[in-house]
Amino acid sequence: MGVAGIVKAELYLQISWLRSNRVLFALQLFWPYTAILVIYVMGSAYGSVENLASALGVEDPLLYIVAASAIMFAASGIIDQTASVALWHRWLGTLPYIYTSTPSFTRYLVVSGLTSSLFQSAFNFLALAPAAFIIGGLSSGLRLFLVFAVMIIGALPLIGLGITAAIASILAREEGNVLSFLNPLLVFLGGVFYPIEILPKILQEASTIIPVRYVVDAARLAAGFQTPTGQGILLILYSLALLIVLYNGLASLGVSRLERATRKRGLY
Amino acid sequence: MATYAIETRELRKRYRTRLGGFLRGQYKWVEALRGVSFHVDWGEIYGLLGPNGAGKTTIVKIIATLLEPDSGDAFVAGYSSVRDPGRVRQVIGVMLSVERGFFWKLTARENLKYFGMLYGLPSSKLGDKIEEVLELTGLKELGAEEKRFEDMSLGMKARLGLARALLKDPQVLLLDEPTLGLDPPSARHIRGLLRELANDGRAVLVTTHNMFEAEILCDRIGIISDGRIVAEGPPQELKRRVSDTVSITATLTGIVAEGLSAKVSGSGYKMLYRVEGERVRVRIQAKRGEEVEVLDLLTRLARDSGARILEVRVEEPTLEDVFIAITGGGRWE
């Protein structure tokens, strides 16, 4: 089974699944609008949406919060997504057939995790685009696109952790992602819902190795009505590239052992 | 082409099962396989026959590369399942469970399309291949190709499982209890199809605990008990080993099966039993000419226990008697 085969199969599965689950399909399109409602409720708590914008340090809180929610789901969620794909297959009983369809289960997890993550990101973008357009016209839509592009790159360093989570969950015979305890840490240190500057110095230092932080930085640049400087964007991309190598390099050391251990215990 | 389609050499496997406890778990080691060796020829249907828990599924999983043995090895078309699992996966078609293993909300055709893509079948051939396996397994005839998996009968699900196993055009089929719980027409259809596939030169390994099925379907049978193959050969040859015996079968109610089994064994006879709700079905093996003595014994034991005998028969030997003769009987699930 080649990479193209996995991509095609996963896209086909996602589309067929959404077609068969129409209520979920509709709800997934609707969620950005509940986020907008939350902004107005929070804005009223601060006196006005403008006050909330000033507290968050952005000019467009609507776009920022909506994008930040998407970042939280997608950037840190890739770990959950990869693990949950594997666990979903185990729950359905399809896991052994997927395992025997490929020379490398890890390859399947990498490609299917990225494909489903990209699909979800594209879906979220489509759901958010009308809201962004209503709020700030075409420029908001373009900024949102930029946020999603960086978000996808921001998810790449975590794919190794996602695979580790998937195989470790299968190995431990748990019904949930055994590395899910990392998600709050990623969101907390990534500064998803507040400026990273309000954290103590040591946590700010720690956040430099959290990929989500750079995605949030990109989102803040876009939501701040600033024209992102080439230097700013490059710094974000370089940092993410470094983390992609670091995280996935570390994960690759353990994944093949984990996969072998899974075969020792057996796949169900 | 390798000499054998499938060959296992001295497979051993131990499992650690959790008995209970939250912080300090209690565990027990179970010897699932204790040195299993057998081979399957090209064009042959080989049946692994044994009660639940005997080790049949463990063997299939090892051959299918889903589980590594503690020691020993399995070879498919000459490739090692332990050292070369990728090659093994290219030549096998697997069916592990009738009731699960598909996407519930997707139709038969959609499910097959997904797995076909995953197997890397070219788009230009995928459509035709799906039509071919839908036809072959009878799903088309049943009008089930556009049915969602969740709406399918057990028979349709089994046919779909077989259709998926055939998508890759595998030379070796590994099927774990393919007819379990099926209605007779579906089971018959699947047996017929397996025979056709074997006639084409493919090797088929099936596990079953249905002795009747093993007898009419398989070219050779390996009887497995407690992690060991205890007898092997063509069904007729195995049955010849017990041609000097007859079996007294009976259905009773109001009796504790284990107690009855102990008393029958104490009288020097071997007994196999199944518990089916309130009823206990027993099969007692005796030498020809001892039928009356066994009937007397059974009647006396039933009377002493306050049990009722609903039905009793004297039967010619079957594969069950081979199992009884070799293992000494016991519970069959």
Coordinates of C-alpha atoms in Angstrom, one line a residue:
Chain A
M1 CA 0.0 0.0 0.0
G2 CA 1.5 3.3 -1.1
V3 CA 1.1 6.8 0.4
A4 CA -1.3 7.8 -2.4
G5 CA -3.5 4.8 -1.6
I6 CA -3.8 5.7 2.0
V7 CA -4.6 9.4 1.2
K8 CA -7.3 8.4 -1.3
A9 CA -8.8 5.8 1.1
E10 CA -8.8 8.2 4.0
L11 CA -10.4 11.1 2.1
Y12 CA -13.0 8.7 0.7
L13 CA -13.7 7.5 4.2
Q14 CA -14.1 11.0 5.6
I15 CA -16.4 12.1 2.8
S16 CA -18.5 8.9 3.0
W17 CA -18.7 9.1 6.8
L18 CA -19.9 12.7 6.7
R19 CA -22.4 11.8 4.0
S20 CA -23.8 9.1 6.3
N21 CA -23.8 11.3 9.4
R22 CA -25.7 14.3 8.2
V23 CA -26.6 15.8 11.6
L24 CA -22.9 15.8 12.6
F25 CA -22.1 17.3 9.3
A26 CA -24.5 20.2 9.9
L27 CA -23.3 20.7 13.5
Q28 CA -19.6 20.8 12.4
L29 CA -20.5 23.7 10.1
F30 CA -22.4 25.5 12.8
W31 CA -19.8 25.6 15.6
P32 CA -17.9 28.8 14.6
Y33 CA -21.2 30.7 15.1
T34 CA -21.4 29.5 18.7
A35 CA -17.9 30.8 19.2
I36 CA -19.0 34.2 17.9
L37 CA -21.8 34.1 20.5
V38 CA -19.2 33.4 23.2
I39 CA -17.2 36.5 22.1
Y40 CA -20.2 38.7 22.5
V41 CA -21.0 37.3 25.9
M42 CA -17.3 37.7 26.9
G43 CA -17.4 41.2 25.4
S44 CA -20.3 42.2 27.5
A45 CA -18.4 41.0 30.6
Y46 CA -15.6 43.4 29.7
G47 CA -18.0 46.2 28.9
S48 CA -17.6 45.9 25.1
V49 CA -16.0 43.8 22.5
E50 CA -13.4 46.6 22.0
N51 CA -12.4 46.2 25.7
L52 CA -12.0 42.5 25.3
A53 CA -9.9 43.2 22.2
S54 CA -7.6 45.4 24.2
A55 CA -7.4 42.8 27.0
L56 CA -6.4 40.1 24.5
G57 CA -3.9 42.5 22.8
V58 CA -5.6 42.0 19.4
E59 CA -7.7 44.3 17.2
D60 CA -10.1 41.7 16.0
P61 CA -11.1 39.5 18.9
L62 CA -13.8 37.7 16.9
L63 CA -11.3 36.4 14.3
Y64 CA -8.7 35.7 17.0
I65 CA -10.9 33.6 19.3
V66 CA -12.5 31.8 16.4
A67 CA -9.1 31.0 14.9
A68 CA -7.7 30.2 18.4
S69 CA -10.5 27.6 18.9
A70 CA -9.6 26.1 15.5
I71 CA -5.9 26.0 16.5
M72 CA -6.8 24.3 19.8
F73 CA -8.8 21.7 17.9
A74 CA -6.3 21.2 15.1
A75 CA -2.8 21.9 16.3
S76 CA -2.9 20.1 19.7
G77 CA -5.7 17.9 18.4
I78 CA -3.5 16.1 15.9
I79 CA -2.3 13.9 18.8
D80 CA -5.9 13.0 19.7
Q81 CA -6.9 12.7 16.1
T82 CA -4.1 10.2 15.2
A83 CA -4.7 8.2 18.4
S84 CA -8.5 8.3 18.0
V85 CA -8.3 7.1 14.4
A86 CA -6.4 4.0 15.6
L87 CA -8.7 3.5 18.6
W88 CA -11.8 4.0 16.4
H89 CA -10.5 1.3 14.1
R90 CA -10.0 -1.0 17.0
W91 CA -13.5 -0.3 18.3
L92 CA -15.0 -1.1 14.9
G93 CA -12.8 -4.2 14.5
T94 CA -11.2 -2.7 11.3
L95 CA -7.7 -2.4 12.9
P96 CA -6.5 -5.9 12.0
Y97 CA -7.5 -5.4 8.4
I98 CA -5.7 -2.1 8.2
Y99 CA -2.7 -3.5 9.9
T100 CA -2.5 -6.4 7.4
S101 CA -3.0 -4.0 4.4
T102 CA 0.3 -2.2 4.9
P103 CA 4.0 -3.2 5.3
S104 CA 4.3 -0.5 7.9
F105 CA 1.6 0.4 10.4
T106 CA 3.5 3.6 11.3
R107 CA 3.4 4.8 7.7
Y108 CA -0.4 4.3 7.8
L109 CA -0.7 6.3 11.0
V110 CA 1.5 9.1 9.7
V111 CA -0.4 9.4 6.4
S112 CA -3.9 8.8 7.7
G113 CA -3.3 11.1 10.7
L114 CA -2.1 13.9 8.4
T115 CA -4.8 13.3 5.8
S116 CA -7.6 13.4 8.4
S117 CA -6.1 16.4 10.1
L118 CA -5.8 18.3 6.8
F119 CA -9.4 17.3 5.9
Q120 CA -10.7 18.5 9.3
S121 CA -8.7 21.8 8.9
A122 CA -10.1 22.3 5.4
F123 CA -13.6 21.6 6.7
N124 CA -13.1 24.0 9.6
F125 CA -11.8 26.7 7.2
L126 CA -14.9 26.3 5.1
A127 CA -17.1 26.5 8.2
L128 CA -15.3 29.6 9.4
A129 CA -14.8 31.5 6.2
P130 CA -18.4 32.9 6.0
A131 CA -18.1 34.1 9.6
A132 CA -14.7 35.7 8.9
F133 CA -16.1 37.3 5.7
I134 CA -19.1 38.7 7.6
I135 CA -16.9 40.1 10.3
G136 CA -14.1 41.7 8.2
G137 CA -14.7 41.2 4.6
L138 CA -12.3 39.6 2.1
S139 CA -9.2 40.6 4.1
S140 CA -10.4 38.7 7.2
G141 CA -11.0 35.7 5.0
L142 CA -7.4 35.9 3.6
R143 CA -6.0 36.3 7.1
L144 CA -7.9 33.2 8.2
F145 CA -6.4 31.3 5.3
L146 CA -3.0 32.3 6.5
V147 CA -3.8 31.1 10.0
F148 CA -4.9 27.8 8.7
A149 CA -1.8 27.4 6.5
V150 CA 0.5 28.0 9.6
M151 CA -1.8 25.8 11.7
I152 CA -1.2 22.8 9.3
I153 CA 2.6 23.3 9.5
G154 CA 2.2 23.7 13.3
A155 CA 0.6 20.3 13.5
L156 CA 3.5 18.6 11.8
P157 CA 5.8 18.5 14.9
L158 CA 3.1 16.8 16.8
I159 CA 2.5 13.9 14.4
G160 CA 5.2 11.9 16.0
L161 CA 3.6 12.3 19.4
G162 CA 0.2 11.4 17.8
I163 CA 1.6 8.1 16.5
T164 CA 3.2 7.4 19.8
A165 CA -0.1 8.1 21.5
A166 CA -1.9 5.8 19.0
I167 CA 0.4 2.8 19.3
A168 CA 0.8 3.3 23.1
S169 CA -3.0 3.3 23.5
I170 CA -3.3 0.1 21.5
L171 CA -0.5 -1.4 23.4
A172 CA -1.9 -0.4 26.8
R173 CA -5.3 -1.7 25.6
E174 CA -6.9 1.5 26.8
E175 CA -10.0 2.9 25.2
G176 CA -8.8 6.5 25.1
N177 CA -5.6 8.4 24.1
V178 CA -3.1 7.6 26.9
L179 CA -1.2 10.8 26.1
S180 CA -4.3 13.1 26.3
F181 CA -2.9 14.6 29.5
L182 CA -0.4 16.5 27.3
N183 CA -3.2 18.5 25.5
P184 CA -4.0 20.9 28.4
L185 CA -0.2 21.5 28.7
L186 CA 0.1 22.3 25.0
V187 CA -2.9 24.7 25.1
F188 CA -1.7 26.3 28.3
L189 CA 1.9 26.8 27.3
G190 CA 0.9 27.6 23.7
G191 CA -1.0 30.7 24.9
V192 CA -4.0 29.8 22.9
F193 CA -6.5 31.9 24.8
Y194 CA -4.3 34.7 26.3
P195 CA -1.0 36.5 25.5
I196 CA 2.0 34.3 26.4
E197 CA 3.5 37.4 28.1
I198 CA 1.2 37.1 31.1
L199 CA 2.9 33.7 32.0
P200 CA 5.8 33.6 34.5
K201 CA 9.2 33.9 32.8
I202 CA 10.1 30.2 33.2
L203 CA 6.8 29.1 31.5
Q204 CA 7.5 31.6 28.7
E205 CA 10.8 29.9 28.2
A206 CA 9.2 26.5 28.2
S207 CA 6.6 27.6 25.6
T208 CA 9.4 28.1 23.0
I209 CA 9.4 24.3 22.5
I210 CA 5.6 24.1 22.1
P211 CA 4.6 24.2 18.5
V212 CA 1.2 25.6 19.2
R213 CA 2.8 28.8 20.4
Y214 CA 4.1 29.6 16.9
V215 CA 0.7 28.9 15.4
V216 CA -0.9 31.3 17.9
D217 CA 1.8 33.9 17.1
A218 CA 0.8 33.7 13.5
A219 CA -2.8 33.9 14.3
R220 CA -2.2 37.0 16.5
L221 CA -0.2 38.6 13.7
A222 CA -3.1 38.0 11.3
A223 CA -5.8 39.0 13.8
G224 CA -3.9 42.2 14.8
F225 CA -4.6 43.9 11.4
Q226 CA -0.8 43.9 11.0
T227 CA 0.9 43.1 7.8
P228 CA 3.0 40.2 8.9
T229 CA 6.6 41.0 8.2
G230 CA 8.7 38.5 6.2
Q231 CA 11.0 38.3 9.2
G232 CA 8.2 37.5 11.6
I233 CA 6.8 34.8 9.4
L234 CA 10.2 33.3 8.7
L235 CA 11.0 33.1 12.4
I236 CA 7.8 31.2 13.0
L237 CA 8.4 28.9 10.1
Y238 CA 12.1 28.2 11.1
S239 CA 11.0 27.5 14.7
L240 CA 8.3 25.1 13.5
A241 CA 10.7 23.4 11.1
L242 CA 13.2 22.9 14.0
L243 CA 10.4 21.4 16.2
I244 CA 9.2 19.1 13.4
V245 CA 12.7 17.6 13.2
L246 CA 13.2 17.5 17.0
Y247 CA 9.8 16.0 18.0
N248 CA 9.5 13.6 15.2
G249 CA 13.1 12.5 15.5
L250 CA 12.5 11.7 19.2
A251 CA 9.3 9.9 18.4
S252 CA 10.8 7.8 15.7
L253 CA 13.3 6.4 18.2
G254 CA 10.4 4.8 20.2
V255 CA 7.7 4.1 17.6
S256 CA 9.3 1.1 15.9
R257 CA 9.9 -0.5 19.3
L258 CA 6.3 0.3 20.3
E259 CA 5.0 -1.2 17.1
R260 CA 7.0 -4.4 17.7
A261 CA 5.7 -4.5 21.3
T262 CA 2.2 -4.2 19.9
R263 CA 2.7 -7.3 17.8
K264 CA 4.1 -9.1 20.8
R265 CA 0.8 -8.4 22.7
G266 CA -1.4 -8.9 19.6
L267 CA -3.7 -6.6 17.7
Y268 CA -7.5 -6.8 18.3
Chain B
M1 CA 6.5 -21.3 -5.5
A2 CA 7.2 -22.4 -2.0
T3 CA 6.6 -26.1 -1.1
Y4 CA 3.8 -25.3 1.3
A5 CA 1.3 -22.5 1.2
I6 CA 1.4 -22.3 5.0
E7 CA 3.8 -23.9 7.4
T8 CA 4.1 -23.4 11.2
R9 CA 7.1 -24.7 13.2
E10 CA 6.8 -25.2 16.9
L11 CA 4.7 -22.1 17.6
R12 CA 4.6 -21.2 21.3
K13 CA 2.7 -18.3 22.9
R14 CA 2.0 -17.3 26.5
Y15 CA -0.5 -14.6 27.5
R16 CA -0.7 -12.7 30.7
T17 CA -4.3 -12.1 31.6
R18 CA -5.5 -9.7 34.3
L19 CA -7.7 -11.3 36.9
G20 CA -8.6 -8.1 38.8
G21 CA -7.3 -5.5 41.2
F22 CA -7.0 -1.8 40.5
L23 CA -3.7 -0.6 41.9
R24 CA -2.0 -3.9 42.3
G25 CA -3.3 -6.0 39.5
Q26 CA -3.4 -9.8 39.7
Y27 CA -2.3 -11.6 36.7
K28 CA -2.2 -15.2 35.4
W29 CA -0.1 -16.7 32.6
V30 CA -2.0 -18.7 30.1
E31 CA -0.2 -21.1 27.7
A32 CA -2.1 -20.5 24.5
L33 CA 0.2 -22.5 22.2
R34 CA 2.5 -25.3 23.3
G35 CA 4.5 -26.1 20.1
V36 CA 2.2 -26.1 17.1
S37 CA 3.5 -27.5 13.8
F38 CA 1.5 -28.2 10.7
H39 CA 1.4 -27.3 7.0
V40 CA -1.2 -26.5 4.4
D41 CA -0.7 -27.4 0.8
W42 CA -1.6 -25.3 -2.2
G43 CA -5.2 -26.0 -3.3
E44 CA -6.1 -27.5 0.1
I45 CA -8.7 -26.5 2.7
Y46 CA -7.2 -27.2 6.1
G47 CA -9.4 -27.0 9.2
L48 CA -8.2 -26.2 12.7
L49 CA -10.8 -27.8 14.8
G50 CA -11.2 -27.3 18.5
P51 CA -13.3 -25.9 21.3
N52 CA -13.2 -22.2 22.2
G53 CA -10.0 -21.2 23.9
A54 CA -8.0 -24.1 22.3
G55 CA -5.6 -21.7 20.5
K56 CA -7.1 -21.6 17.0
T57 CA -7.4 -17.8 16.7
T58 CA -4.0 -17.3 18.1
I59 CA -2.5 -19.5 15.3
V60 CA -4.4 -17.5 12.7
K61 CA -3.2 -14.2 14.1
I62 CA 0.4 -15.3 14.2
I63 CA 0.2 -16.5 10.5
A64 CA -1.6 -13.2 9.6
T65 CA 1.3 -11.2 11.3
L66 CA -1.0 -9.7 13.9
L67 CA 0.8 -11.4 16.7
E68 CA 4.3 -12.6 17.3
P69 CA 5.0 -16.0 18.8
D70 CA 7.3 -16.3 21.8
S71 CA 9.2 -18.9 19.8
G72 CA 8.8 -20.8 16.6
D73 CA 7.8 -19.3 13.3
A74 CA 5.1 -19.4 10.7
F75 CA 5.7 -19.2 6.9
V76 CA 3.3 -18.2 4.2
A77 CA 4.4 -18.9 0.6
G78 CA 7.9 -19.3 2.1
Y79 CA 7.9 -15.9 3.8
S80 CA 8.3 -15.7 7.6
S81 CA 5.5 -14.0 9.5
V82 CA 8.0 -13.0 12.1
R83 CA 10.9 -11.7 10.0
D84 CA 9.2 -10.7 6.8
P85 CA 5.6 -9.6 7.8
G86 CA 5.3 -7.1 4.9
R87 CA 5.7 -9.9 2.3
V88 CA 3.3 -12.2 4.1
R89 CA 0.6 -9.4 4.1
Q90 CA 0.9 -9.1 0.3
V91 CA -0.2 -12.8 -0.2
I92 CA -2.9 -13.3 2.4
G93 CA -6.6 -12.5 2.6
V94 CA -7.9 -12.4 6.2
M95 CA -11.3 -12.7 7.7
L96 CA -11.3 -12.6 11.5
S97 CA -14.8 -11.8 12.7
V98 CA -18.2 -12.0 11.1
E99 CA -19.9 -9.4 13.1
R100 CA -17.3 -6.6 13.2
G101 CA -14.6 -5.2 11.0
F102 CA -16.5 -2.8 8.8
F103 CA -17.7 0.8 9.0
W104 CA -21.3 0.6 10.2
K105 CA -22.7 3.6 8.4
L106 CA -21.1 2.7 5.0
T107 CA -22.7 0.4 2.5
A108 CA -21.1 -2.9 1.4
R109 CA -19.8 -1.3 -1.8
E110 CA -18.4 1.8 0.0
N111 CA -16.7 -0.5 2.6
L112 CA -15.1 -2.5 -0.2
K113 CA -14.1 0.6 -2.1
Y114 CA -12.3 1.9 1.0
F115 CA -10.4 -1.3 1.6
G116 CA -9.6 -1.7 -2.1
M117 CA -8.0 1.8 -2.1
L118 CA -6.1 0.9 1.1
Y119 CA -4.8 -2.3 -0.6
G120 CA -3.6 -0.1 -3.4
L121 CA -5.8 -1.5 -6.2
P122 CA -5.6 0.7 -9.2
S123 CA -8.7 2.9 -9.7
S124 CA -9.2 1.5 -13.2
K125 CA -9.6 -2.0 -11.8
L126 CA -11.2 -1.3 -8.5
G127 CA -14.7 -1.0 -9.8
D128 CA -14.6 -4.3 -11.7
K129 CA -12.9 -6.1 -8.8
I130 CA -15.7 -4.9 -6.4
E131 CA -18.3 -6.1 -8.8
E132 CA -16.6 -9.5 -9.1
V133 CA -16.4 -10.1 -5.4
L134 CA -19.9 -8.9 -4.8
E135 CA -21.0 -11.4 -7.5
L136 CA -18.9 -14.2 -6.2
T137 CA -20.0 -14.0 -2.6
G138 CA -23.7 -13.7 -3.6
L139 CA -24.1 -10.2 -2.1
K140 CA -25.4 -8.9 -5.5
E141 CA -27.9 -11.7 -5.7
L142 CA -29.2 -10.8 -2.3
G143 CA -29.4 -7.1 -3.2
A144 CA -27.1 -6.2 -0.4
E145 CA -24.4 -4.2 -2.2
E146 CA -26.1 -0.9 -1.3
K147 CA -27.0 -1.9 2.2
R148 CA -25.3 -0.3 5.2
F149 CA -23.3 -2.7 7.2
E150 CA -25.4 -2.0 10.3
D151 CA -28.5 -3.1 8.4
M152 CA -27.1 -6.4 7.2
S153 CA -27.9 -9.9 8.4
L154 CA -25.2 -12.0 9.9
G155 CA -25.0 -14.0 6.6
M156 CA -24.5 -10.9 4.6
K157 CA -21.8 -9.6 6.9
A158 CA -19.9 -12.9 6.6
R159 CA -20.2 -12.7 2.8
L160 CA -18.9 -9.2 2.9
G161 CA -16.0 -10.3 5.1
L162 CA -15.1 -12.9 2.5
A163 CA -15.5 -10.4 -0.3
R164 CA -12.9 -8.1 1.4
A165 CA -10.5 -11.0 1.9
L166 CA -10.8 -11.7 -1.9
L167 CA -10.3 -8.1 -3.0
K168 CA -6.5 -8.5 -3.2
D169 CA -6.8 -11.8 -5.1
P170 CA -4.8 -13.6 -2.4
Q171 CA -3.2 -16.9 -2.9
V172 CA -3.7 -17.8 0.8
L173 CA -6.9 -17.3 2.8
L174 CA -7.0 -17.2 6.6
L175 CA -10.5 -17.5 7.9
D176 CA -11.4 -17.5 11.6
E177 CA -14.8 -19.2 12.1
P178 CA -16.2 -17.9 8.8
T179 CA -19.6 -19.5 9.2
L180 CA -20.1 -18.9 13.0
G181 CA -23.8 -18.2 13.7
L182 CA -24.9 -18.2 10.0
D183 CA -28.1 -19.5 8.7
P184 CA -27.7 -22.8 6.7
P185 CA -28.0 -21.3 3.2
S186 CA -25.3 -18.7 3.9
A187 CA -23.0 -21.3 5.5
R188 CA -23.6 -23.6 2.5
H189 CA -22.8 -20.8 0.1
I190 CA -19.6 -19.9 1.9
R191 CA -18.5 -23.5 2.0
G192 CA -19.2 -23.9 -1.7
L193 CA -17.2 -20.8 -2.5
L194 CA -14.2 -21.9 -0.4
R195 CA -14.2 -25.2 -2.3
E196 CA -14.2 -23.3 -5.6
L197 CA -11.3 -21.1 -4.4
A198 CA -9.3 -24.2 -3.3
N199 CA -10.0 -25.8 -6.7
D200 CA -8.3 -22.7 -8.2
G201 CA -5.1 -23.6 -6.4
R202 CA -5.5 -21.3 -3.4
A203 CA -4.7 -22.5 0.1
V204 CA -7.5 -22.0 2.7
L205 CA -7.0 -22.2 6.4
V206 CA -10.3 -22.2 8.4
T207 CA -10.8 -22.5 12.1
T208 CA -14.1 -23.9 13.3
H209 CA -15.6 -25.6 16.3
N210 CA -18.3 -27.0 14.2
M211 CA -17.4 -30.7 13.7
F212 CA -20.0 -31.3 10.9
E213 CA -18.6 -28.4 8.9
A214 CA -15.0 -29.5 9.4
E215 CA -16.0 -33.0 8.1
I216 CA -17.7 -31.9 5.0
L217 CA -15.5 -28.9 4.1
C218 CA -11.9 -29.7 4.9
D219 CA -9.4 -31.8 3.0
R220 CA -7.4 -32.2 6.2
I221 CA -8.1 -31.4 9.8
G222 CA -5.9 -30.5 12.7
I223 CA -7.6 -31.2 16.0
I224 CA -6.4 -28.7 18.5
S225 CA -6.8 -29.0 22.3
D226 CA -5.1 -27.0 25.0
G227 CA -2.6 -25.3 22.7
R228 CA -1.5 -28.5 20.9
I229 CA -2.5 -30.3 17.7
V230 CA -3.5 -33.7 19.0
A231 CA -4.5 -35.3 15.8
E232 CA -4.2 -34.5 12.1
G233 CA -5.4 -36.0 8.8
P234 CA -8.2 -36.2 6.3
P235 CA -11.6 -36.5 8.1
Q236 CA -12.3 -40.0 6.9
E237 CA -8.9 -41.2 8.1
L238 CA -9.4 -39.6 11.5
K239 CA -12.8 -41.3 11.8
R240 CA -11.3 -44.7 11.0
R241 CA -9.3 -44.4 14.3
V242 CA -12.5 -44.7 16.2
S243 CA -14.4 -47.1 13.9
D244 CA -14.6 -49.7 16.7
T245 CA -16.6 -47.3 18.9
V246 CA -20.2 -46.0 19.0
S247 CA -21.5 -43.0 20.8
I248 CA -24.5 -42.6 23.0
T249 CA -25.8 -39.0 22.7
A250 CA -28.4 -37.6 25.1
T251 CA -30.1 -34.4 26.0
L252 CA -30.9 -33.9 29.7
T253 CA -32.4 -31.2 32.0
G254 CA -32.0 -30.7 35.7
I255 CA -28.5 -31.9 36.0
V256 CA -25.1 -30.4 36.7
A257 CA -23.0 -31.2 33.7
E258 CA -19.6 -31.2 35.5
G259 CA -20.9 -33.6 38.1
L260 CA -22.4 -36.0 35.5
S261 CA -19.1 -35.8 33.5
A262 CA -17.1 -36.8 36.6
K263 CA -19.4 -39.8 37.3
V264 CA -19.3 -41.0 33.8
S265 CA -15.5 -40.7 33.7
G266 CA -15.4 -42.6 37.1
S267 CA -17.2 -45.5 35.4
G268 CA -14.5 -45.7 32.7
Y269 CA -16.2 -43.9 29.8
K270 CA -15.2 -40.7 28.0
M271 CA -17.8 -38.0 27.7
L272 CA -18.1 -34.7 25.8
Y273 CA -20.8 -32.2 26.8
R274 CA -22.2 -28.9 25.9
V275 CA -24.4 -26.7 28.1
E276 CA -27.2 -25.0 26.2
G277 CA -29.2 -23.0 28.7
E278 CA -31.1 -25.4 30.9
R279 CA -30.2 -28.4 28.7
V280 CA -27.0 -30.5 28.8
R281 CA -26.1 -32.4 25.6
V282 CA -23.8 -35.3 26.2
R283 CA -21.9 -37.7 24.0
I284 CA -20.5 -40.8 25.7
Q285 CA -18.1 -42.9 23.8
A286 CA -18.2 -46.7 24.2
K287 CA -16.8 -49.8 22.5
R288 CA -19.2 -51.5 20.2
G289 CA -21.4 -53.9 22.2
E290 CA -21.3 -51.7 25.4
E291 CA -24.3 -49.5 24.3
V292 CA -26.7 -51.1 26.8
E293 CA -24.4 -50.7 29.7
V294 CA -23.9 -47.0 28.9
L295 CA -27.6 -46.5 28.6
D296 CA -28.2 -48.2 32.0
L297 CA -25.5 -46.0 33.5
L298 CA -26.9 -42.8 32.1
T299 CA -30.5 -43.7 33.2
R300 CA -29.2 -44.5 36.7
L301 CA -27.2 -41.3 37.0
A302 CA -30.1 -39.2 35.7
R303 CA -32.6 -40.9 38.2
D304 CA -30.2 -40.4 41.1
S305 CA -29.9 -36.7 40.3
G306 CA -33.6 -36.1 39.7
A307 CA -32.8 -35.2 36.1
R308 CA -34.9 -35.9 33.0
I309 CA -33.6 -37.5 29.8
L310 CA -35.3 -35.7 26.9
E311 CA -33.7 -37.6 24.1
V312 CA -31.2 -40.5 23.7
R313 CA -29.6 -42.0 20.6
V314 CA -26.9 -44.4 19.6
E315 CA -24.7 -43.0 16.8
E316 CA -21.9 -44.0 14.5
P317 CA -18.6 -42.3 15.1
T318 CA -17.9 -38.8 13.9
L319 CA -15.1 -36.3 14.4
E320 CA -16.4 -35.6 17.9
D321 CA -15.5 -39.2 18.8
V322 CA -12.0 -38.6 17.5
F323 CA -11.7 -35.6 19.8
I324 CA -13.2 -37.6 22.7
A325 CA -10.9 -40.5 22.1
I326 CA -7.8 -38.3 22.0
T327 CA -8.5 -35.7 24.7
G328 CA -10.7 -37.8 27.0
G329 CA -13.7 -35.5 26.5
G330 CA -14.7 -32.6 28.6
R331 CA -16.6 -29.5 27.9
W332 CA -17.1 -28.3 24.3
E333 CA -18.0 -24.7 23.7

